[in-house]
Short mmCIF file of C-alpha atoms and ligand atoms in Angstrom, two decimals:
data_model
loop_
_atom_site.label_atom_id
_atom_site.label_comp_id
_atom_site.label_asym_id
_atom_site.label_seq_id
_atom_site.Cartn_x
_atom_site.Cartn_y
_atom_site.Cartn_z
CA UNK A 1 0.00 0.00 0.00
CA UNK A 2 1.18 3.91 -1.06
CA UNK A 3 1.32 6.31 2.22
CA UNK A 4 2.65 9.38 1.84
CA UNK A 5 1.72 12.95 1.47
CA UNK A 6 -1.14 13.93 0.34
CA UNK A 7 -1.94 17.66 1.21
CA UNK A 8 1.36 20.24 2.02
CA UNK A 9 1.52 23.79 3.00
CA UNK A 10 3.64 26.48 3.99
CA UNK A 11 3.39 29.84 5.41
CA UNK A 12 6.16 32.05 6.64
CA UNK A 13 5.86 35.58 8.62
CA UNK A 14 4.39 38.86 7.30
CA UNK A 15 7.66 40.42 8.09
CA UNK A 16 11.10 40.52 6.35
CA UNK A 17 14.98 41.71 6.77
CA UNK A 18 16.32 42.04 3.06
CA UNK A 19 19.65 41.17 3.76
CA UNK A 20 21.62 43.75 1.81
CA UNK A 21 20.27 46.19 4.77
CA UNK A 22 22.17 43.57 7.49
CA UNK A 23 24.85 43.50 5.43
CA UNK A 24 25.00 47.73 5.48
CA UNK A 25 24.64 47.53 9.10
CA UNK A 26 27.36 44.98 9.42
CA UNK A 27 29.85 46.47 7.09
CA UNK A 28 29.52 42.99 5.21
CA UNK A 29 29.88 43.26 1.13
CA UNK A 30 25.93 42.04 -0.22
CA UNK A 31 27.28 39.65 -1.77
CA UNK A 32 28.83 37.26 0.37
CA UNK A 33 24.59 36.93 1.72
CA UNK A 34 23.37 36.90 -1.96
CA UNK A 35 26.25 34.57 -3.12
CA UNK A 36 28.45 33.14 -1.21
CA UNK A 37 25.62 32.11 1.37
CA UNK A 38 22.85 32.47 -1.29
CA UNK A 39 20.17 34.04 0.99
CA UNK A 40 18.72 37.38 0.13
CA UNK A 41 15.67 38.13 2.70
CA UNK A 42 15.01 36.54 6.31
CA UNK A 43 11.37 35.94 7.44
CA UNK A 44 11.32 38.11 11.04
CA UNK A 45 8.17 37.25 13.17
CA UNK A 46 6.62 39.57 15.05
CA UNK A 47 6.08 39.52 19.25
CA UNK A 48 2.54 38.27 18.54
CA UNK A 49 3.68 35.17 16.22
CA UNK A 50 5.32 31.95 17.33
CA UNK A 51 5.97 28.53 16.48
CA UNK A 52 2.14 27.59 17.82
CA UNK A 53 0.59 30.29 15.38
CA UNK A 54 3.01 29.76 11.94
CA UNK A 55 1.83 26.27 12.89
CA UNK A 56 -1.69 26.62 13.15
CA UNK A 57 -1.40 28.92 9.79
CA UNK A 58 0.52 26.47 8.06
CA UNK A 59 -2.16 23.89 8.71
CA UNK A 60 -5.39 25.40 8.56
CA UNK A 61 -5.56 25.20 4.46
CA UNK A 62 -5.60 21.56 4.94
CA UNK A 63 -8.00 21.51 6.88
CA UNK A 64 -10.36 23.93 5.55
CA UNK A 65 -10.02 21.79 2.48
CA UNK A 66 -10.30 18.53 3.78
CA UNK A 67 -11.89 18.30 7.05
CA UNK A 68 -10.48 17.15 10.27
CA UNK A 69 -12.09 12.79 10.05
CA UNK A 70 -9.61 10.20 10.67
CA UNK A 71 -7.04 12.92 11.38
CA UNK A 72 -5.77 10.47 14.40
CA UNK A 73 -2.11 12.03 14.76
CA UNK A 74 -0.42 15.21 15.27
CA UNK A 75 3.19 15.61 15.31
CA UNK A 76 5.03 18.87 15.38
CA UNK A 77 8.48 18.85 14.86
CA UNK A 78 10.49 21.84 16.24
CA UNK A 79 13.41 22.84 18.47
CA UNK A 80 11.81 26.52 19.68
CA UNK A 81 10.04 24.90 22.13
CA UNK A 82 7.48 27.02 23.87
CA UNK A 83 7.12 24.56 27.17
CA UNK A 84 9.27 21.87 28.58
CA UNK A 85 6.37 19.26 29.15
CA UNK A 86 3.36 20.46 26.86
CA UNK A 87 3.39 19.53 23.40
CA UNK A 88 2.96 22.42 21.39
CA UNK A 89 0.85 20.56 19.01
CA UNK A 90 -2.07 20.74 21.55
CA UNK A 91 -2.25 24.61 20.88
CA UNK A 92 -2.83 24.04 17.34
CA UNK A 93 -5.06 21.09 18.48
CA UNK A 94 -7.52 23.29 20.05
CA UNK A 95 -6.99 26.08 17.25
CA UNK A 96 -8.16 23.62 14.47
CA UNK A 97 -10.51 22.20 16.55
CA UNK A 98 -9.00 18.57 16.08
CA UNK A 99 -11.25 15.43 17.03
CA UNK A 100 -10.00 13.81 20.90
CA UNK A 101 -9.20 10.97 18.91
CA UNK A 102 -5.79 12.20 18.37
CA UNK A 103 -2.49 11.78 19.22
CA UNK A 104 -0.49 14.76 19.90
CA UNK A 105 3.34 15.15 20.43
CA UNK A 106 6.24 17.21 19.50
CA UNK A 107 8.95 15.88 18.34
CA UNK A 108 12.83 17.54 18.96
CA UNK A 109 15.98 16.21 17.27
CA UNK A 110 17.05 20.12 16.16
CA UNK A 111 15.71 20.25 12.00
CA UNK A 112 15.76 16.45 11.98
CA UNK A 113 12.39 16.49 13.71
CA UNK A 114 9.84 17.36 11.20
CA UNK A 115 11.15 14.19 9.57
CA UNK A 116 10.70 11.94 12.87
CA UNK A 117 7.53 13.38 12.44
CA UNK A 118 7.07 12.01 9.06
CA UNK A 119 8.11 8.36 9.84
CA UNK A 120 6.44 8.35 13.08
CA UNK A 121 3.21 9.56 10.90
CA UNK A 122 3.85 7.01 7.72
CA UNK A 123 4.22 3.90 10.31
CA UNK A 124 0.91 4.77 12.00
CA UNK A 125 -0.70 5.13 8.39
CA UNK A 126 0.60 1.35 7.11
CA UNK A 127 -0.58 0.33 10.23
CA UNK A 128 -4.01 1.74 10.13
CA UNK A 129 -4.71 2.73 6.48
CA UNK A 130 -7.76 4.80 7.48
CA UNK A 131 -6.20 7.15 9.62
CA UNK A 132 -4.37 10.58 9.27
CA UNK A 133 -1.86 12.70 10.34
CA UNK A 134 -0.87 15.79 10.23
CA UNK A 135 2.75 16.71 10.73
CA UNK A 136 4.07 20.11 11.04
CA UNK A 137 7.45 21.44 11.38
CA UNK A 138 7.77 24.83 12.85
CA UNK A 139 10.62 27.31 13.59
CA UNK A 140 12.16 30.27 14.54
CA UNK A 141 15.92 30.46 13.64
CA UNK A 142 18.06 32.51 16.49
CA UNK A 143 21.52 33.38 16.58
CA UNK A 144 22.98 36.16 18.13
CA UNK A 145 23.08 39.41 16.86
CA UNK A 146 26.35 40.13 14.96
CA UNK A 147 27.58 36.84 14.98
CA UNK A 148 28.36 35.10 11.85
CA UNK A 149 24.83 33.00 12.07
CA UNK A 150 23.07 35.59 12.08
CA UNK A 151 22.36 36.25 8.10
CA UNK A 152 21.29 32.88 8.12
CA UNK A 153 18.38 33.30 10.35
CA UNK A 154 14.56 33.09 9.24
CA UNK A 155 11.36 31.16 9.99
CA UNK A 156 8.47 29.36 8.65
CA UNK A 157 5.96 26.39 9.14
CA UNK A 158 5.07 23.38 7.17
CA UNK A 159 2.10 21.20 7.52
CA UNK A 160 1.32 17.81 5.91
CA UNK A 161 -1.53 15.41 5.80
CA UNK A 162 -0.43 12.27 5.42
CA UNK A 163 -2.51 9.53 4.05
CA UNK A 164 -2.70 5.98 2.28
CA UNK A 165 -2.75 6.75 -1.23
CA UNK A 166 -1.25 10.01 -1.10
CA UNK A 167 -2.42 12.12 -4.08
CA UNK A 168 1.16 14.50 -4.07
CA UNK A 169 3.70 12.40 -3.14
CA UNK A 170 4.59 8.24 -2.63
CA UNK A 171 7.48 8.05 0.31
CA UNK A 172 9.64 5.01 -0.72
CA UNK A 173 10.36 2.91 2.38
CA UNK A 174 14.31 2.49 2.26
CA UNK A 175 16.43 4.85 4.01
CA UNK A 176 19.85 5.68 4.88
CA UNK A 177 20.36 6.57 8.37
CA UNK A 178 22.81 8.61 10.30
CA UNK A 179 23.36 9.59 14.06
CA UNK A 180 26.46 10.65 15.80
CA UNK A 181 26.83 12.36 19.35
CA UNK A 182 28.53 15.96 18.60
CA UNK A 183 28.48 19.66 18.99
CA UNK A 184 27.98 21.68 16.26
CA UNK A 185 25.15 23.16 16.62
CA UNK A 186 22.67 23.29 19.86
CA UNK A 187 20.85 25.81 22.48
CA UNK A 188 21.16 25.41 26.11
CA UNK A 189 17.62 25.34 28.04
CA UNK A 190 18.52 29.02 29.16
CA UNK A 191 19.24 30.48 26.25
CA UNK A 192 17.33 31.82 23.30
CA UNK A 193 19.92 32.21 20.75
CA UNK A 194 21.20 28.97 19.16
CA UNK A 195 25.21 28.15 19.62
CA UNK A 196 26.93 27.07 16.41
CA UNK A 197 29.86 26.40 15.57
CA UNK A 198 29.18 27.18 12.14
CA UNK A 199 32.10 25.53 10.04
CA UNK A 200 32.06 22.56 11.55
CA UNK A 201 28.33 22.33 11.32
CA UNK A 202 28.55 22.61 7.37
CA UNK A 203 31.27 19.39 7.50
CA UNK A 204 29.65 17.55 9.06
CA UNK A 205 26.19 17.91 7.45
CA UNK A 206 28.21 16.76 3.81
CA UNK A 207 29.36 14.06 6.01
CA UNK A 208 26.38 12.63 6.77
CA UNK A 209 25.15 13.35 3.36
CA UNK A 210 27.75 11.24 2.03
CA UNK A 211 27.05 8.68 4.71
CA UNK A 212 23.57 8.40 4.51
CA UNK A 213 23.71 8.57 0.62
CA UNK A 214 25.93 5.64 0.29
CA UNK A 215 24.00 3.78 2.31
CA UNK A 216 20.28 4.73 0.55
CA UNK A 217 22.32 3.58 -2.91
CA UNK A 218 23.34 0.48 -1.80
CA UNK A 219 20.31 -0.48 -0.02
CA UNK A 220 17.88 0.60 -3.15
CA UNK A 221 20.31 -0.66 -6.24
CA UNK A 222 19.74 3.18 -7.31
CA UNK A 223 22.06 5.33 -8.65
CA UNK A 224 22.73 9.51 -8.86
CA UNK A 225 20.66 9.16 -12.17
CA UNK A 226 18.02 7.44 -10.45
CA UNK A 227 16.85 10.72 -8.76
CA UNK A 228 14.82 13.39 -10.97
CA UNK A 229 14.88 15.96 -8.84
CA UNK A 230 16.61 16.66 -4.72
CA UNK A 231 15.58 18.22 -2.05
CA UNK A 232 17.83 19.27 1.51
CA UNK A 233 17.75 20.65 4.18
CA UNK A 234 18.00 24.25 3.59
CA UNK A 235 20.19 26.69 7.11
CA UNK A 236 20.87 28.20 3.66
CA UNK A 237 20.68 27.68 0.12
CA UNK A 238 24.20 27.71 -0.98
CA UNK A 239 24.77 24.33 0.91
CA UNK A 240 22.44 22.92 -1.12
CA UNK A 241 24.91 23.67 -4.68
CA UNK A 242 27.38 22.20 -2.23
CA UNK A 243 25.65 19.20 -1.37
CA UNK A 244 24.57 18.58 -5.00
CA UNK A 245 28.09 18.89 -6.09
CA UNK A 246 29.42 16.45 -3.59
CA UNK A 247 26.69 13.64 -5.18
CA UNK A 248 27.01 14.53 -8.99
CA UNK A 249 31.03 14.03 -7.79
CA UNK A 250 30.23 10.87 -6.39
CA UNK A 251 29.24 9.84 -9.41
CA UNK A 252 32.16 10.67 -11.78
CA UNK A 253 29.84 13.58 -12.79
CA UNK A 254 30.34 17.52 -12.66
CA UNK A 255 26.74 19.18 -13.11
CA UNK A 256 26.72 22.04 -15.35
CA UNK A 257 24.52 25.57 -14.10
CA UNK A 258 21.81 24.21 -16.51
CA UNK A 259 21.54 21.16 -14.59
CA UNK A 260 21.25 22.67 -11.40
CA UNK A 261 18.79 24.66 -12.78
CA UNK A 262 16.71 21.70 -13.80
CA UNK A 263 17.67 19.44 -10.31
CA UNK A 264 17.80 21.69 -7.43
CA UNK A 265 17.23 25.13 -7.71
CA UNK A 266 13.17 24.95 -7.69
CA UNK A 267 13.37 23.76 -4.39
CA UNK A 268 15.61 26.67 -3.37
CA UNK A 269 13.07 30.10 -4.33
CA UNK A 270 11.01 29.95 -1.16
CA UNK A 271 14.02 29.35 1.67
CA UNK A 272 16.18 32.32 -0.26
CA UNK A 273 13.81 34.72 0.71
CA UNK A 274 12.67 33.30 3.65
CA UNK A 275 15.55 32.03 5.76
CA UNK A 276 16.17 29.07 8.00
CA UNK A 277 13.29 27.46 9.49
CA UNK A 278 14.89 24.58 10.73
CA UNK A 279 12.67 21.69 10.93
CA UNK A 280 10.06 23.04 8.17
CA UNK A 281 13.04 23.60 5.89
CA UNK A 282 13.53 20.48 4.33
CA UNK A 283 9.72 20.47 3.64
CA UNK A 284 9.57 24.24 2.30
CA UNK A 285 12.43 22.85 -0.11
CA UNK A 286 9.78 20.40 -1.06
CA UNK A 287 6.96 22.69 -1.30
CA UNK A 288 9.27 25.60 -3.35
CA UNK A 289 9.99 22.86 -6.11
CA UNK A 290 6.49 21.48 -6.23
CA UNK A 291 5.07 25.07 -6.64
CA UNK A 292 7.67 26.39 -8.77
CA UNK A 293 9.14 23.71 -10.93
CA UNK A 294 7.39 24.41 -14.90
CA UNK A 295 7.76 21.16 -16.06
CA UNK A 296 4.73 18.16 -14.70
CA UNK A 297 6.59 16.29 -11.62
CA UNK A 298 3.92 13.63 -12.01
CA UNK A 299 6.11 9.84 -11.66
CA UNK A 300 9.32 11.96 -11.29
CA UNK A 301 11.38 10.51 -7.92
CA UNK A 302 12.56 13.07 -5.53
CA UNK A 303 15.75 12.35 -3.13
CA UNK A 304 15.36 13.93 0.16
CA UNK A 305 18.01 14.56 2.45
CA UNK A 306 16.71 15.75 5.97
CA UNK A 307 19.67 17.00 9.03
CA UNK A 308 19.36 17.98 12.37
CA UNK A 309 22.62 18.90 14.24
CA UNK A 310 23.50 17.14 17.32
CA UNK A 311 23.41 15.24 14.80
CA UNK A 312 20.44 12.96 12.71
CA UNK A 313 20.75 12.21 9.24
CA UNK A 314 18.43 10.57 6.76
CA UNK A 315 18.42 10.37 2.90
CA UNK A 316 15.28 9.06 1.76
CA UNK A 317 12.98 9.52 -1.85
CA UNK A 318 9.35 9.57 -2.63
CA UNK A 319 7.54 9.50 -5.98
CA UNK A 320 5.33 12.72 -7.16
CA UNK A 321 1.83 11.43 -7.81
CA UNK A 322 0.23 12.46 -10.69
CA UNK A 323 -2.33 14.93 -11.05
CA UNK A 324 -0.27 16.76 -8.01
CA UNK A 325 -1.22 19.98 -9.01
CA UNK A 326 -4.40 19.95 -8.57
CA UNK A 327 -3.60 19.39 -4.57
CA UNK A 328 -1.74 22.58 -4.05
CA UNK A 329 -1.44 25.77 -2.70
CA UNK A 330 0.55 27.26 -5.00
CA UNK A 331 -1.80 30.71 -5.48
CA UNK A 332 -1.91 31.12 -1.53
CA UNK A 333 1.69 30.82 -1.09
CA UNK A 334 2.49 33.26 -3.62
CA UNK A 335 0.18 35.49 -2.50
CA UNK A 336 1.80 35.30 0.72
CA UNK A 337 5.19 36.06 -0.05
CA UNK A 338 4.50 39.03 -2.34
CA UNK A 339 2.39 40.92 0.72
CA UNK A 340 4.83 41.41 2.89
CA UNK A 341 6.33 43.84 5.06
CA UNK A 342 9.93 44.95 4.86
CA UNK A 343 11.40 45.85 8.06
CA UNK A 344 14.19 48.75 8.70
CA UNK A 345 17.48 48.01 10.31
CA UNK A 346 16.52 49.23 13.26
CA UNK A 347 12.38 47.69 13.43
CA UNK A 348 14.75 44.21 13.13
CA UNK A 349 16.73 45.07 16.30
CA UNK A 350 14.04 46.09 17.90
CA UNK A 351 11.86 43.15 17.44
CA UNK A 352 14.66 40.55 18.12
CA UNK A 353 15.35 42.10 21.35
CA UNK A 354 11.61 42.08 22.60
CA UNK A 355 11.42 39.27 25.01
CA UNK A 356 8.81 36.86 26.05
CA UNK A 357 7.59 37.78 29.20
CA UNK A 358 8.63 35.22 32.24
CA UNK A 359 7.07 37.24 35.47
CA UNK A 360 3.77 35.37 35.65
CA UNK A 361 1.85 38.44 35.37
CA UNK A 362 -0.83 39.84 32.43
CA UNK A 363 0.58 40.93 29.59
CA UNK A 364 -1.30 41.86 25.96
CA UNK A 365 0.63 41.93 22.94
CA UNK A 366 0.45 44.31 20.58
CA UNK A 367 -1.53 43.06 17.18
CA UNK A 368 1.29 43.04 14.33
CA UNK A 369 0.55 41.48 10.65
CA UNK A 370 0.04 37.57 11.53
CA UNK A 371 -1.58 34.82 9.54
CA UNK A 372 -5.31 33.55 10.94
CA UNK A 373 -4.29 33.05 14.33
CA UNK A 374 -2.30 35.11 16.55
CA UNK A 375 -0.52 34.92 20.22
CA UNK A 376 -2.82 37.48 22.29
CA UNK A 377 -0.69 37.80 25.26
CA UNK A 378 0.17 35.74 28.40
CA UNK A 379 -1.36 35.21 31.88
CA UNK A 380 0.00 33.53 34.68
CA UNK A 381 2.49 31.90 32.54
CA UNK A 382 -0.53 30.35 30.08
CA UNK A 383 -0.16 31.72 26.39
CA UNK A 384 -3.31 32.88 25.06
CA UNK A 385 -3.78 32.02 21.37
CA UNK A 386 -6.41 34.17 19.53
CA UNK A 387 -7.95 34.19 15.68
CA UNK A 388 -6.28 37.34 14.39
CA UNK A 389 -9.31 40.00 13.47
N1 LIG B 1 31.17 37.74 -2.33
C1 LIG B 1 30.83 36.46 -2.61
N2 LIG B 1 31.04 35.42 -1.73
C2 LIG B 1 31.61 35.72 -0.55
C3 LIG B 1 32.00 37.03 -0.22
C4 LIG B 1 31.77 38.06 -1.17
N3 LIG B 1 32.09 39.34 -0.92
N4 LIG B 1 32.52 37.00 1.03
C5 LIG B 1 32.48 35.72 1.45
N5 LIG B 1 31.93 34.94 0.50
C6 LIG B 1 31.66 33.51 0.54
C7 LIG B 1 32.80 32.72 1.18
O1 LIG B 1 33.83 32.43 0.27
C8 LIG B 1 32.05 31.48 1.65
O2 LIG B 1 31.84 30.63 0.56
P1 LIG B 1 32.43 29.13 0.60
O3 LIG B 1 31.80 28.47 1.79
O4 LIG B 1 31.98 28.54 -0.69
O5 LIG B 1 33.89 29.27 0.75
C9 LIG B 1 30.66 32.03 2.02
O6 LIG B 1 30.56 33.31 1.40
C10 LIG B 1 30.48 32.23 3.52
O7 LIG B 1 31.55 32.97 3.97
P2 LIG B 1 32.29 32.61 5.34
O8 LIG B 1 32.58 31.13 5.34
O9 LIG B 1 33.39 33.54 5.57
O10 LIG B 1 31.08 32.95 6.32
P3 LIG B 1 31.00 32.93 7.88
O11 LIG B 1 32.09 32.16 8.48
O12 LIG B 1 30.85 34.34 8.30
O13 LIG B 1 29.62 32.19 8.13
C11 LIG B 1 28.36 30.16 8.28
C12 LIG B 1 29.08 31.12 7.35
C13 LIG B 1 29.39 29.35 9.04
C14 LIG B 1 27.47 29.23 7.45
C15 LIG B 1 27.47 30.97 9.26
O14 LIG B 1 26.49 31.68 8.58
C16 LIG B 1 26.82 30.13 10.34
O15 LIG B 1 27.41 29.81 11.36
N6 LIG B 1 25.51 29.74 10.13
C17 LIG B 1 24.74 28.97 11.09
C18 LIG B 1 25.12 27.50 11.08
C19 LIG B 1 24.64 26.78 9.87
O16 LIG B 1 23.74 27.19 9.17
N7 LIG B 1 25.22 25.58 9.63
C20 LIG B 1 24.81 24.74 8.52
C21 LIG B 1 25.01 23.28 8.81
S1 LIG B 1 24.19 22.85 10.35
C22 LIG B 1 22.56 22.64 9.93
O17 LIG B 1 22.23 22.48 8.79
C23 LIG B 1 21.52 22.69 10.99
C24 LIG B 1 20.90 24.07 10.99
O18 LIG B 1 19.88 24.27 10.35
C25 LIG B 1 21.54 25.12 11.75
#
């Protein structure tokens, strides 16, 4: 039996940094952000948005569209964390007004976790062909200001019904599979800026690339040429061309800019001018290329290579269904991304530096431009989630 994905959409903050103004305010040449790291805007949200309300954004179309029966799952992969023993999946529970008969957890393994989600999800499907879920990956990326992370910052949501026979896209079942115990990335319980150290980070993610390809080729029989079209994990698009390099090289074969053209860089439009969203962005990398690729993805097989630092790797594929088209939100996402707001220097600072309140007492937040739902303040240490007017 097929189980795999049959509904996915994305939605990113109102609010943007374009990154030649960082780079003015850093002294940094624009290039080295539109090139050499190949990022030109970062998604900022506002005080009133979090990982609970890009979430609940993401997910609503889905559900608006296909109704909430047999949805029996929901797993949210993130690593902003709003509480240390609440999942933050039963905010969004209550905001889509999901049935009781529904499993809710959040998964963490850094941007690994929207893919735990996703196996965790495909299992329970096979298992029980009439059921559901909807996984999410949601996230805020944090580093601290002037640090070299910082350009490479962003956020963003992705949600995804999964289903037996999947009407976008098949998930094969063979994977290659990765873990190691390391430090290259992570973010102490008391902090809310990520730590990085940021060139090891990138070795190690084309190490487990390399790892976890050689083991999905060997275990499938398939080859570089085997895969129409890859997808990554995107801390920023640049990584990708490296990535891509490294496999066409493992394969006696040095892809022209054409190729990449034709391979990767659909799947790199949204993430340039959205930034990191950690465990969405493999999935926004999937959603970019099925929104913006011309030609019809229908039978095509996708590789998909998902990291989370700490470190998790997988490389897995699935097969785009045909008649995919017809199951997206192509219009809505577009829409999106051309209305919105383009923040000053200092509007950045300013918002980056406003901090969640931790006294217990009431506080109201201030209504910015959100999606449907927005965080209406906090009282005794409860979040209060409200539809935005
Ligand atoms: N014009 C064009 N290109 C330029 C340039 C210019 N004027 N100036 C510099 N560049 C190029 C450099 O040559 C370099 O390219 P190569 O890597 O191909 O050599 C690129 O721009 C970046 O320059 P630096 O290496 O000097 O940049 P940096 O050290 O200041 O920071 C970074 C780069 C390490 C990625 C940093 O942004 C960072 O720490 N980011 C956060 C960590 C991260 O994203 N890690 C990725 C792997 S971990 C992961 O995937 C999990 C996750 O989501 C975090």
């Amino acid at each position: 039996m097929k189980t795999g994905i049959d509904r996915i959409s994305f939605y990113s903050s109102r609010y943007y940094l374009d990154l030649k103004t960082l780079a003015e305010a850093r002294g940094t040449d624009p290039a080295k952000y539109y090139t050499g790291i190949g990022q030109e805007k970062m998604a900022i949200p506002p005080p009133d948005e979090d990982i609970v309300t890009m979430a609940a954004s993401a997910a609503l179309p889905i559900i608006e569209a296909e109704g909430r029966d047999n949805i029996e799952l929901l797993a949210l992969g993130t690593e902003s964390g709003i509480d240390q023993s609440k999942a933050a999946g039963l905010f969004v529970h209550g905001l889509l007004g999901l049935p009781a008969r529904c499993r809710v957890v959040e998964m963490k393994e850094a941007c690994y976790g929207g893919t735990a989600g996703l196996q965790m999800a495909l299992a329970m499907v096979q298992r029980n062909p009439g059921s559901k879920a909807l996984v999410i990956g949601a996230d805020i990326a944090r580093y601290d200001l002037g640090s070299p992370g910082e350009a490479t910052q962003g956020c963003g949501a992705v949600a995804m019904l999964i289903t037996a026979n999947p009407r976008i896209m098949t998930v094969e079942p063979e994977a290659g599979i990765f873990s190691d115990d390391i430090m290259d990335f992570w973010r102490p319980n008391y902090r809310s800026q990520a730590l990085v150290d940021g060139k090891y980070s990138t070795r190690v993610y084309l190490n487990a690339l390399a790892d976890t390809w050689g083991q999905y080729t060997t275990i499938t029989g398939r080859g570089y040429g085997d895969i129409d079209r890859f997808c990554y994990h995107l801390p920023f698009t640049r990584i990708a061309e490296k990535a891509q390099e490294r496999l066409a090289k493992s394969a006696g074969i040095k892809p022209d800019d054409e190729t990449l053209e034709q391979v990767l860089r659909r799947s790199l439009v949204y993430n340039r001018i959205t930034g990191n969203s950690y465990a969405a962005s493999l999935y926004v990398g999937l959603n970019s290329l099925l929104d913006n690729d011309d030609g019809d993805l229908g039978g095509k097989r996708v590789g998909m290579y998902s990291y989370g630092s700490g470190c998790v790797a997988e490389y897995f594929s699935g097969i785009i269904e045909p008649g995919y088209r017809e199951q997206l939100f192509t219009g809505r996402h577009r829409d999106m991304l051309d209305d919105r707001t383009e923040l000053t220097f200092r509007q950045y600072e300013d918002m980056f530096t406003l901090n969640f309140p931790t006294d217990g007492g009431e506080h109201t937040f201030a209504q910015y431009r959100t999606g449907p739902f927005r965080l209406a303040g906090v009282e005794q240490h409860k979040r209060i989630y409200k539809r935005a007017e």
